Coordinates of C-alpha atoms and ligand atoms in Angstrom, one line a residue:
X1 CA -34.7 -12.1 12.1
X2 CA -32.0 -11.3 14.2
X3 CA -28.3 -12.2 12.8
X4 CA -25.1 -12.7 15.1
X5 CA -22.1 -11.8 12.7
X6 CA -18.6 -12.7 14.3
X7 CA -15.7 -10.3 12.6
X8 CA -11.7 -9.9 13.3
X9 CA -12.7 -6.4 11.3
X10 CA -15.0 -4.0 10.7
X11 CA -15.1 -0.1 9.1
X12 CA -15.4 2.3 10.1
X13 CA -13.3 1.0 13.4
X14 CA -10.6 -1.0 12.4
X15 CA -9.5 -2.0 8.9
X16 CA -7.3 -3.7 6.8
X17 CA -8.9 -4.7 3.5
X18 CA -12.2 -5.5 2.0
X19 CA -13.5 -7.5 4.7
X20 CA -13.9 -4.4 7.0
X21 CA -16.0 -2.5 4.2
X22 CA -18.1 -5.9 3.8
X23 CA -18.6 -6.2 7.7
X24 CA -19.3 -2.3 8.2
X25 CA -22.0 -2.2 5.2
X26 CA -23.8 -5.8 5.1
X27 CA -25.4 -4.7 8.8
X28 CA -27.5 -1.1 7.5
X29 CA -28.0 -3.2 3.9
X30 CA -29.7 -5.8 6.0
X31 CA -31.7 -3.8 8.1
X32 CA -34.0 -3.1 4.7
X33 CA -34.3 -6.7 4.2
X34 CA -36.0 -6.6 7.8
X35 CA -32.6 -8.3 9.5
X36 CA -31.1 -7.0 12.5
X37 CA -27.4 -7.8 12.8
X38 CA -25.2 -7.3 16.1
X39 CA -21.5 -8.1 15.2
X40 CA -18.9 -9.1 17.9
X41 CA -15.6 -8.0 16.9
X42 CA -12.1 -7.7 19.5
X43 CA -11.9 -4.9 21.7
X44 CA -9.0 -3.8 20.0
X45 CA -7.1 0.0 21.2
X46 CA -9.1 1.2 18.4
X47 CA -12.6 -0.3 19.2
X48 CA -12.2 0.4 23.4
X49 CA -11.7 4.4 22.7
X50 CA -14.6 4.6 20.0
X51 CA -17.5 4.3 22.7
X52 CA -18.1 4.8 26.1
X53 CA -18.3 1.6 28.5
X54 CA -21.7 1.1 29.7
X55 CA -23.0 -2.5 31.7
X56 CA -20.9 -5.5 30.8
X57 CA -23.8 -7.7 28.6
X58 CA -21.2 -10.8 30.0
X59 CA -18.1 -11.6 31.9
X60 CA -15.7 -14.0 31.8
X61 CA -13.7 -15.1 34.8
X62 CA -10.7 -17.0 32.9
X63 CA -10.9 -16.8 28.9
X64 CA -7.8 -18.3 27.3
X65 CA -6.0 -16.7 30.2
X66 CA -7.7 -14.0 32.0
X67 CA -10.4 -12.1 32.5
X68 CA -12.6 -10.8 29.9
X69 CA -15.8 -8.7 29.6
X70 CA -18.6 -8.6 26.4
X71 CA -20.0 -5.0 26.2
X72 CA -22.9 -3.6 24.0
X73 CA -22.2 -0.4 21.9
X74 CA -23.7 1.2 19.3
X75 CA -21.7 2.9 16.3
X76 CA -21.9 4.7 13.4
X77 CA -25.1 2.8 13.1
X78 CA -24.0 -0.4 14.3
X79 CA -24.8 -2.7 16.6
X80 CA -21.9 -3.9 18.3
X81 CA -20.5 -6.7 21.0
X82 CA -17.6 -5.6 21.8
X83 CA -15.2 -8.1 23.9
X84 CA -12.9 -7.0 25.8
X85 CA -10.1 -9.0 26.8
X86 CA -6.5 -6.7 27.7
X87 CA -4.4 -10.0 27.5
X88 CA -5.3 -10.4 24.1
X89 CA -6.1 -7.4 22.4
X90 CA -5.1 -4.3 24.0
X91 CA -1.9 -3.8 21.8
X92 CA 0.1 -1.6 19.7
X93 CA 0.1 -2.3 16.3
X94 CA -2.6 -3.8 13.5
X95 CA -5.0 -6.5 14.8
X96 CA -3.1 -9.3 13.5
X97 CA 0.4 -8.5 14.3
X98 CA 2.7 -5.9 16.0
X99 CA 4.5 -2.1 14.1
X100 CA 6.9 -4.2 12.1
X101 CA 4.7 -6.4 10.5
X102 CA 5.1 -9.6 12.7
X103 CA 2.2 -11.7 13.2
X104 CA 1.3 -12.1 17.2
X105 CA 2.8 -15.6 18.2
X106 CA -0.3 -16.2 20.1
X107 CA -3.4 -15.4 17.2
X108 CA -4.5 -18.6 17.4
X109 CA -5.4 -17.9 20.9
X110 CA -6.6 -14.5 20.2
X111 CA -9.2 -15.5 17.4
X112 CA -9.9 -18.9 19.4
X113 CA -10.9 -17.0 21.9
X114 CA -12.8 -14.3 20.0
X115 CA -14.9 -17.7 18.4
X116 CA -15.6 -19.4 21.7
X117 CA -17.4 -16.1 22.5
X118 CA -19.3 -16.2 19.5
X119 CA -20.6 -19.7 20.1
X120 CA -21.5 -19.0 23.6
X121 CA -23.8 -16.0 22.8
X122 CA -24.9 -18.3 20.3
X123 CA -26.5 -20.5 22.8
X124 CA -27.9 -17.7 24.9
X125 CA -25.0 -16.2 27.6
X126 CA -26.7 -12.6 26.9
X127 CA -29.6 -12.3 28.6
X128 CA -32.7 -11.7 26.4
X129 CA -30.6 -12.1 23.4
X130 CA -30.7 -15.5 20.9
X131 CA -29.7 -15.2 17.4
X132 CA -31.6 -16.8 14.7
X133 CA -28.1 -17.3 12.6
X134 CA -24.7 -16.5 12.9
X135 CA -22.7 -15.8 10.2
X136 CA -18.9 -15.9 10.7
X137 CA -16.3 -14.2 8.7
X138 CA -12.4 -15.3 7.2
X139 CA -10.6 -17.6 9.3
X140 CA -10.8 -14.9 12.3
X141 CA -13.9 -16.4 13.4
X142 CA -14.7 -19.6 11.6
X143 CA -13.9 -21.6 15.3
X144 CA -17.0 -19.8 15.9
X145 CA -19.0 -22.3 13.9
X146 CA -16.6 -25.4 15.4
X147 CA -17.3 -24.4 18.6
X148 CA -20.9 -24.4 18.1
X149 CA -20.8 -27.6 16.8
X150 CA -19.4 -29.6 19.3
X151 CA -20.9 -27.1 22.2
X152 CA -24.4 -26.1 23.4
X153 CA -25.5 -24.1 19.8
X154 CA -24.9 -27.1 17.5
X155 CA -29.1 -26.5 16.3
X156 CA -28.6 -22.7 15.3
X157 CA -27.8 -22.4 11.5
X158 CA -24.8 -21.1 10.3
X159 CA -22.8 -19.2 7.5
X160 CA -19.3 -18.6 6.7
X161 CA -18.0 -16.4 4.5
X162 CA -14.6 -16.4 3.2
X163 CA -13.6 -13.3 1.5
X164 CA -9.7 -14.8 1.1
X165 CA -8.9 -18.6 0.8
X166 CA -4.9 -17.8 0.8
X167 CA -5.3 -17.0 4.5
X168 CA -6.5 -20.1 6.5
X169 CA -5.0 -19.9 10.3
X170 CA -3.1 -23.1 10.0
X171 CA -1.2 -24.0 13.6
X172 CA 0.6 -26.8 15.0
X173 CA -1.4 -29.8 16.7
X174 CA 0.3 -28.7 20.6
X175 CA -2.8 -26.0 20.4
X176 CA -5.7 -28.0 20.2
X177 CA -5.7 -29.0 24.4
X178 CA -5.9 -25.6 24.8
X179 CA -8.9 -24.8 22.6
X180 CA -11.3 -26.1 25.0
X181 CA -13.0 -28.6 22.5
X182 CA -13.6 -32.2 22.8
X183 CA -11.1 -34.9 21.7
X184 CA -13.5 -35.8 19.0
X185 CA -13.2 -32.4 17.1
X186 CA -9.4 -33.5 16.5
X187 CA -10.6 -35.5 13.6
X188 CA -10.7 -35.4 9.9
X189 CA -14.5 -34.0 9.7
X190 CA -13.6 -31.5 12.8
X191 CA -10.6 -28.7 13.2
X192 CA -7.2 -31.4 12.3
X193 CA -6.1 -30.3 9.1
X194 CA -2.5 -32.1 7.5
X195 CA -1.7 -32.9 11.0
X196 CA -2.5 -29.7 12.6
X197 CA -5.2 -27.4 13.4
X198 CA -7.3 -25.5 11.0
X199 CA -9.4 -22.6 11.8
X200 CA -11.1 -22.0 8.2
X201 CA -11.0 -25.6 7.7
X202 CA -12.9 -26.4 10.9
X203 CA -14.9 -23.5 9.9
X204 CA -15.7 -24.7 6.2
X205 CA -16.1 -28.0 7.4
X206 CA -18.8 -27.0 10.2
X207 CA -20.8 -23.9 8.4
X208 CA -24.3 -25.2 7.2
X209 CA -23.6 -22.4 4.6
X210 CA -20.3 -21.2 2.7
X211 CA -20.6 -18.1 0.6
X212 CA -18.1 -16.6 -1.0
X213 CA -17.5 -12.6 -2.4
X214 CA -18.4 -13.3 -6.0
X215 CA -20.1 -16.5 -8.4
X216 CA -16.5 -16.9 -10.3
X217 CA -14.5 -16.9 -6.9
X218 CA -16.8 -19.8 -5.8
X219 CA -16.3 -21.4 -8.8
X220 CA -12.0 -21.1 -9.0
X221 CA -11.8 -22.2 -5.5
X222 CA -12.9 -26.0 -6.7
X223 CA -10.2 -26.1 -8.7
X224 CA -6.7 -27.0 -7.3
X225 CA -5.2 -23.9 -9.0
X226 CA -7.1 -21.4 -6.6
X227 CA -8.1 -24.0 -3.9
X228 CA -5.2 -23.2 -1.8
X229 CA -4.9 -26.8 -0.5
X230 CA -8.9 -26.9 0.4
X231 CA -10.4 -27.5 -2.9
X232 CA -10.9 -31.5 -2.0
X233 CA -13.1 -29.8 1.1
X234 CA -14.7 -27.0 -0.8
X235 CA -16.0 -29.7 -3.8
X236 CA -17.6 -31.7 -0.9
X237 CA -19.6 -28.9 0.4
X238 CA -20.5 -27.6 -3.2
X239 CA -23.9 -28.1 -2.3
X240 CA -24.1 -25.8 0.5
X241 CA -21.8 -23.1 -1.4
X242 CA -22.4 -19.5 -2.5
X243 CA -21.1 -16.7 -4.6
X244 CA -22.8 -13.6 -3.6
X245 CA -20.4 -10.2 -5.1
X246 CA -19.8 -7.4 -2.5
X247 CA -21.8 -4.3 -2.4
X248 CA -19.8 -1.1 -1.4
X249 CA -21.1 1.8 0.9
X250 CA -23.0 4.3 -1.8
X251 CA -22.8 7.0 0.7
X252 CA -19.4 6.9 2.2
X253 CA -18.4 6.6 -1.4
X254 CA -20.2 9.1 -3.7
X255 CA -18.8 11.6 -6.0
X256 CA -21.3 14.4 -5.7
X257 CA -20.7 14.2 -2.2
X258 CA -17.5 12.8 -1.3
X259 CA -16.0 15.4 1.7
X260 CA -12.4 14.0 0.5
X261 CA -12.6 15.8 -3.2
X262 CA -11.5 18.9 -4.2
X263 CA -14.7 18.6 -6.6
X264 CA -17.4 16.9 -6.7
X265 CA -19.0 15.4 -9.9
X266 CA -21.6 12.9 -11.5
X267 CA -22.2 11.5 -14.9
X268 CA -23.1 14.4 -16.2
X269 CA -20.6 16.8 -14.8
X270 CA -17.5 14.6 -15.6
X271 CA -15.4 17.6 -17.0
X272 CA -15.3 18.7 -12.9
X273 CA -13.4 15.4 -12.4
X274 CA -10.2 17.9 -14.0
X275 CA -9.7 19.7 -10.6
X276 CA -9.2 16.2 -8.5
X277 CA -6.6 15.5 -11.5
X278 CA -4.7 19.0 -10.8
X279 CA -5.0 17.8 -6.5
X280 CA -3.6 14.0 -8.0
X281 CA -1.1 15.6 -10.3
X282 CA 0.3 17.7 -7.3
X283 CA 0.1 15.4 -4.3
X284 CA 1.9 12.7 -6.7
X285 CA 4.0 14.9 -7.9
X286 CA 3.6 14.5 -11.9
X287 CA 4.1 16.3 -14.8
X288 CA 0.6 18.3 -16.3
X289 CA -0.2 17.0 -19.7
X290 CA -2.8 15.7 -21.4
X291 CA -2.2 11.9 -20.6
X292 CA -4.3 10.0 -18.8
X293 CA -3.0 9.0 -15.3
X294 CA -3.5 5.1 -14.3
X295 CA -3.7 4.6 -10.4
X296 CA -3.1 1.4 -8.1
X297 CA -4.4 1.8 -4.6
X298 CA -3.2 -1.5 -3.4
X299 CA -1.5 -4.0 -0.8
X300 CA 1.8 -4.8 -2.6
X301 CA 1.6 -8.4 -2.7
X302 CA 1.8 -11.1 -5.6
X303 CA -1.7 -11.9 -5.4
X304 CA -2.4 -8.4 -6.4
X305 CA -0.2 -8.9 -9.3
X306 CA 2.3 -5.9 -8.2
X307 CA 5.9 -8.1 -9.8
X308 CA 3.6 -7.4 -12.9
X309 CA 3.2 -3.9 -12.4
X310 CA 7.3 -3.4 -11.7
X311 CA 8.2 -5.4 -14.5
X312 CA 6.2 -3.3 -17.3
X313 CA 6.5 0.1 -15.5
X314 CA 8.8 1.1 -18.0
X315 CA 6.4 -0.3 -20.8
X316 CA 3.6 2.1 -19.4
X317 CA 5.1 4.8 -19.4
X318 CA 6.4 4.2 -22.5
X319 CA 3.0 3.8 -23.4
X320 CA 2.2 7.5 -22.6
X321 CA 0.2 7.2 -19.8
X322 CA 1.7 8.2 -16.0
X323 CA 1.1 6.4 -12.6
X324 CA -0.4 6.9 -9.4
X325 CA 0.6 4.3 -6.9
X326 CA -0.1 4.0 -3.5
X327 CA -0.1 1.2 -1.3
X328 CA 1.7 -0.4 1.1
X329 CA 2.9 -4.3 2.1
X330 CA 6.0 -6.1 0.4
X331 CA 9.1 -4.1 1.1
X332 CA 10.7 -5.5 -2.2
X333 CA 7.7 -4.1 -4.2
X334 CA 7.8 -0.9 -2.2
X335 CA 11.6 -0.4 -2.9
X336 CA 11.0 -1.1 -6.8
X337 CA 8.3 1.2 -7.1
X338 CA 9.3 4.0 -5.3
X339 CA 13.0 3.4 -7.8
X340 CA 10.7 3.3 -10.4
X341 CA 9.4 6.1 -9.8
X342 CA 12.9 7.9 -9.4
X343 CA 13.1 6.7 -12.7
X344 CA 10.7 8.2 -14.3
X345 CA 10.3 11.7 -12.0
X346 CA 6.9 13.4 -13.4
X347 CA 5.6 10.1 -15.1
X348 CA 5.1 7.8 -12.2
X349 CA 4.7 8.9 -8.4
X350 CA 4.5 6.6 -5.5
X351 CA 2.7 6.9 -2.1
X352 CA 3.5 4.2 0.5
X353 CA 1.4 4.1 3.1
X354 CA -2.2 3.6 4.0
X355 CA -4.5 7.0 3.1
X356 CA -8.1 6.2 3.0
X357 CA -8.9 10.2 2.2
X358 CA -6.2 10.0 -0.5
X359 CA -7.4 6.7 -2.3
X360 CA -11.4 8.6 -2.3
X361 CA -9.5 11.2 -4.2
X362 CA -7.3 8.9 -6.5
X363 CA -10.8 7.3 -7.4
X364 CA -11.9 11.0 -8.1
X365 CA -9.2 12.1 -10.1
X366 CA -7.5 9.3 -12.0
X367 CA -8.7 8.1 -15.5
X368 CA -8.1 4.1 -14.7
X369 CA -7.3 1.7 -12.2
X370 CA -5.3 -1.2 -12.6
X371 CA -5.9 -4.3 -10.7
X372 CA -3.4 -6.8 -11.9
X373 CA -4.7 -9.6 -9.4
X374 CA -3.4 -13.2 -9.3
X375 CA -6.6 -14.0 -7.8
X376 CA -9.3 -11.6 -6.5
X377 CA -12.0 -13.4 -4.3
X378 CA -14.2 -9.9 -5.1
X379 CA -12.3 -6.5 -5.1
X380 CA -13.8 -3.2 -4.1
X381 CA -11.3 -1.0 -5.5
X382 CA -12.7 -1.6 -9.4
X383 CA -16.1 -1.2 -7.6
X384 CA -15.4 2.2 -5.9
X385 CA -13.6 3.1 -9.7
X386 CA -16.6 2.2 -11.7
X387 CA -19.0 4.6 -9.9
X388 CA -16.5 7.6 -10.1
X389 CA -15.8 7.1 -13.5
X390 CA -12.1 5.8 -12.6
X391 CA -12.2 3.3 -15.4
X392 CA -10.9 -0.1 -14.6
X393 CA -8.6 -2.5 -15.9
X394 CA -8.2 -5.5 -14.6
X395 CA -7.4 -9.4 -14.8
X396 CA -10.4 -11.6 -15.6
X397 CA -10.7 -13.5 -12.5
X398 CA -13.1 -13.7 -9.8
X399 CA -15.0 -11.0 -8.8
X400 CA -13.3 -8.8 -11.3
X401 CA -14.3 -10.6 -13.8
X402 CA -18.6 -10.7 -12.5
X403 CA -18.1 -6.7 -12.2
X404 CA -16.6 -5.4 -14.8
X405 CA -17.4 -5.6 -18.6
X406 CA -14.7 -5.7 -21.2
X407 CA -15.0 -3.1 -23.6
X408 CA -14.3 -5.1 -26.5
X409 CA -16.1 -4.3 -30.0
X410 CA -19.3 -6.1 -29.4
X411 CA -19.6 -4.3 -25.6
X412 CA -18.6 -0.9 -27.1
X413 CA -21.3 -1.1 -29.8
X414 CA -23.9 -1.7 -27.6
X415 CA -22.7 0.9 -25.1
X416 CA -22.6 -1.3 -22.2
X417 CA -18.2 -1.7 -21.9
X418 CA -17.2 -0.4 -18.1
X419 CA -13.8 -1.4 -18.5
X420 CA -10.9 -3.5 -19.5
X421 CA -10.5 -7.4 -18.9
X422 CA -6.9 -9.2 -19.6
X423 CA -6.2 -12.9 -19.2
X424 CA -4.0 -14.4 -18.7
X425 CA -2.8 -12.6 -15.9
X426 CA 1.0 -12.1 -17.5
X427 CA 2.5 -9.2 -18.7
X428 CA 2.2 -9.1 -22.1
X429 CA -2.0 -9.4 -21.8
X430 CA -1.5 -6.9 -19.2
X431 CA 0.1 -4.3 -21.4
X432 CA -2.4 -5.2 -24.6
X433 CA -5.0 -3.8 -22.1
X434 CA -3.3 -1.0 -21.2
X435 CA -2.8 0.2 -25.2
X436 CA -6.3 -0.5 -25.6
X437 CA -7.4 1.4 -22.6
X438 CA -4.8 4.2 -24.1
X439 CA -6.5 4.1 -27.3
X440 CA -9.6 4.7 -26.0
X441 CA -9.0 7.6 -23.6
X442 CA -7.6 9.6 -27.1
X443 CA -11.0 9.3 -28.3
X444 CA -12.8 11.6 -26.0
X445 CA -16.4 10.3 -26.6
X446 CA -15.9 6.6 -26.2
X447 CA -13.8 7.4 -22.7
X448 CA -16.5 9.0 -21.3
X449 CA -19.4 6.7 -22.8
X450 CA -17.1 3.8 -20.6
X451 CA -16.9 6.3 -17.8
X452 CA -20.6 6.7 -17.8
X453 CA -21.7 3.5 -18.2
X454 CA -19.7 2.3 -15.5
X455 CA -21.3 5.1 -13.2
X456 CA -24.6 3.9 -14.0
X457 CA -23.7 0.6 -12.3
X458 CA -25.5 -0.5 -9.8
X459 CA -22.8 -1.1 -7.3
X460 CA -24.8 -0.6 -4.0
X461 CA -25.2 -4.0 -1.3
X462 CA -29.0 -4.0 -2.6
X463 CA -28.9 -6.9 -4.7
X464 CA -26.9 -8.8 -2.5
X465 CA -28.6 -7.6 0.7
X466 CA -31.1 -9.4 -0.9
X467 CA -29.4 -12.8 -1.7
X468 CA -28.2 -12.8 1.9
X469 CA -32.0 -12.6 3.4
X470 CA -32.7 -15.5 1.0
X471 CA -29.8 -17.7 1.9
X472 CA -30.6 -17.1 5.6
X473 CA -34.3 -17.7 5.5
X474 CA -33.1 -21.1 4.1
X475 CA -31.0 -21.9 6.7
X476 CA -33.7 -21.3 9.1
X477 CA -36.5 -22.8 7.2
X478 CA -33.8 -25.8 7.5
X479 CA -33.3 -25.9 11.6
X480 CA -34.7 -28.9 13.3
X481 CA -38.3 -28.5 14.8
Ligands
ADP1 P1 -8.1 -6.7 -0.2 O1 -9.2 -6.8 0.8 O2 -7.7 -8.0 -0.8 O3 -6.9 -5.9 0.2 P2 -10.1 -5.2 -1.7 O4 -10.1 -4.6 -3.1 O5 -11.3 -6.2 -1.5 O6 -8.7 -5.9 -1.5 O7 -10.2 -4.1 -0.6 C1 -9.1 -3.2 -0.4 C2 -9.7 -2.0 0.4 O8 -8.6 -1.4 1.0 C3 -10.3 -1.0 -0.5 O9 -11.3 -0.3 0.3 C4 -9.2 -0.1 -0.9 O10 -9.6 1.2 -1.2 C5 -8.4 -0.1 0.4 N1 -6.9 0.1 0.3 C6 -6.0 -0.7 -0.1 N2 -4.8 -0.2 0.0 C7 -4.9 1.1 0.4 C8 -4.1 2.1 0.7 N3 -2.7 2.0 0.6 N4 -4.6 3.3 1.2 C9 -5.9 3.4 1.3 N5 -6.8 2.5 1.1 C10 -6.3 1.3 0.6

């Protein structure tokens, strides 16, 4: 079966949060399930210098505005379409907006643009090459699904994922003359969305499939309280929606091997995690005791819960335990954490930035991560925490809640507890957690039955892998003869 996946992101090339790692891992987990995956993505500065131009696969004489060019290449194991189109991607800054944090004015054109070449190698512009699905991602690429609708590929079955309902691509109506669709998508049941246009609406409302990053996520998003605005939409399609939890990359992140440690470790060499606490202690400048050290490797946002985190930073470190923070994103949480942690010099030390080496070591070297979230479609961070025996703590709500188990009496006695659950997500649930997660690390033995247990995990994309292949064979099975 051969899979066209349609991504704004994708690791190891360009990142900014989980839906890279999904989009870099889901391709090589698929490939056991028999499923060959190419993935078009935007020629970003990143992506163009990361392989060598070969034969354009297609070119485009005028695409939203000039000229444009769909190359093949093949990295770190994946199969990639690469397009390439100056006017819209060669730029400085992130893929979504420019050094200071501005959004590009013109991202509806971008990603429009990105999604009309989805659809048309949907219906066959690369010679030799017709996918059997395509599966788009976030709002990015959900137009892809729209365009295919309304265009030449409206018989090829389709998913979306959404991996964030809080961002949707919502524009203004003047953009829709431009998108190159017909006047009948401007409707209720196409792209229009409260007057405007709606990428991830068009795209929810076009996907034969929605899946979502975990079973709890799928089920919050019906609700208004985590619907974002499109939980009237998302009830209708219940039928047709998914919650399959996110895998992580067992080889990029694995503690007897990680390159990024200053030791490497498994379940049953956990006293060697000590030296990455010494590297953590040092690079975060913080006192050496015998407390444990809480990390947050983060964006500093509300959904992850980070006002939380500045209003009981005191609390926590009156608690006994030190911090670990880095992360970067809200300049008023980045200014109160980094005065917190003047504060408190030796108990709490702040990093802002973005460090992928430092975060494998934080994982390494930390006793718990805390992940406050408002709302977490899945999380990776408590993932990449359970299998390095960084034990996490963590609001009960969507995927945290389907991957980590509390370890309350009846979980401890049957030795299965991999963590620490709070609800509601407020601060005084938050900071029962954190005492019991205290109490626990003084007992020595019931720490590291939590740490091991949570190792044991199976974390990897197998089981998911797996519900993917189903879900597309049933899309398939449900194509037109
Ligand atoms: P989200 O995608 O909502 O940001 P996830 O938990 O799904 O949250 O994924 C976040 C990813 O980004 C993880 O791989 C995490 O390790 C990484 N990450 C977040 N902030 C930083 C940071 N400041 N430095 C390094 N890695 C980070």
């Amino acid at each position: 079966m051969k899979v066209l996946a349609v991504a704004p992101e994708i690791y190891p090339l360009i990142k900014t949060g989980g839906l890279a790692d999904v989009t870099g891992a889901l391709p090589l987990a698929m490939a056991g399930q028999g499923i060959s995956t190419r993935t078009l993505i935007p020629g970003y500065p990143a992506v163009m210098k990361a392989f060598r131009r070969g034969r354009p696969l297609h070119k485009y004489a005028a695409l939203q505005g000039g000229r444009a060019t769909v190359y093949g290449a093949k990295v770190a194991g994946l199969d990639l379409l690469v397009l390439d189109a100056p006017h819209l991607f060669d730029r400085t800054g992130g893929p979504y907006g420019d050094a200071t944090g501005s959004d590009f004015p013109d991202n509806w054109r971008r990603f429009a643009a990105l999604s009309q070449v989805g659809a048309d190698i949907a219906a066959g512009v690369i010679k030799g090459y017709v996918p059997d699905v395509v599966h788009a991602h976030d709002w990015q690429s959900a137009m892809t699904l729209a365009y295919m609708r309304y265009g030449a590929a409206v018989t090829t079955p389709s998913a979306l994922t959404v991996h964030n309902l809080a961002f949707q691509g919502q524009f203004g109506s003047s953009i829709f003359a431009e998108l190159g669709l017909p006047a009948a998508a401007m409707s209720l049941e196409g792209v229009e969305y409260y007057g405007g246009v709606g990428f991830l609406k068009a795209g929810l409302q076009a996907a034969w499939a929605i899946t979502t990053v975990s079973p709890t996520y799928a089920q919050e998003i019906r609700s208004p309280e985590f619907g974002m605005g499109l939980d009237g939409l998302v009830n209708m399609r219940a039928s047709d929606l998914y919650g399959i939890v996110n895998g992580i990359d067992t080889d990029t992140w694995n503690p007897a091997t990680d390159k990024y440690l200053t030791a490497n470790f498994s379940a049953d060499t956990l006293a060697a995690r000590q030296a990455n606490k010494l590297a953590v202690e040092k690079r975060f400048s913080l006192e050496h005791d015998d407390s444990p050290i809480l990390c947050v490797i983060s964006r500093l946002t509300w959904q992850k819960g980070m006002d939380m985190l500045v209003g009981t930073l005191d609390q926590v470190v009156a608690e006994g335990a030190r911090l670990a923070i880095l992360g970067s994103g809200d300049s008023a949480f980045e200014g109160a954490l980094l005065a917190g942690a003047a504060r408190h010099r030796g108990r709490v030390g702040v990093v802002i930035g973005y460090d992928e080496s430092l975060s494998h070591l934080m994982q390494a070297g930390c006793d718990a991560i805390v992940i406050p979230s408002r709302f977490e479609p899945c999380g990776l961070t408590q993932l990449y925490g359970l299998r390095y025996g960084c034990v996490p703590i963590v609001a009960r709500t969507g995927g945290l809640a389907d991957t980590v188990i509390d370890a309350n009496e009846a979980a401890l006695s049957a030795g299965v507890a991999t963590g620490f659950q709070f609800e509601p997500a407020d601060a005084g649930s938050f900071m029962h957690a954190v005492a019991r997660a205290t109490a626990a690390y003084a007992t020595p033995d019931v720490w590291a039955s939590i740490q091991r247990q949570g190792m044991k995990a199976d974390v990897s994309w197998d089981r998911s892998a797996r519900k993917y292949a189903d879900l597309y064979r049933s899309l398939v099975a449900r194509k037109p003869v």
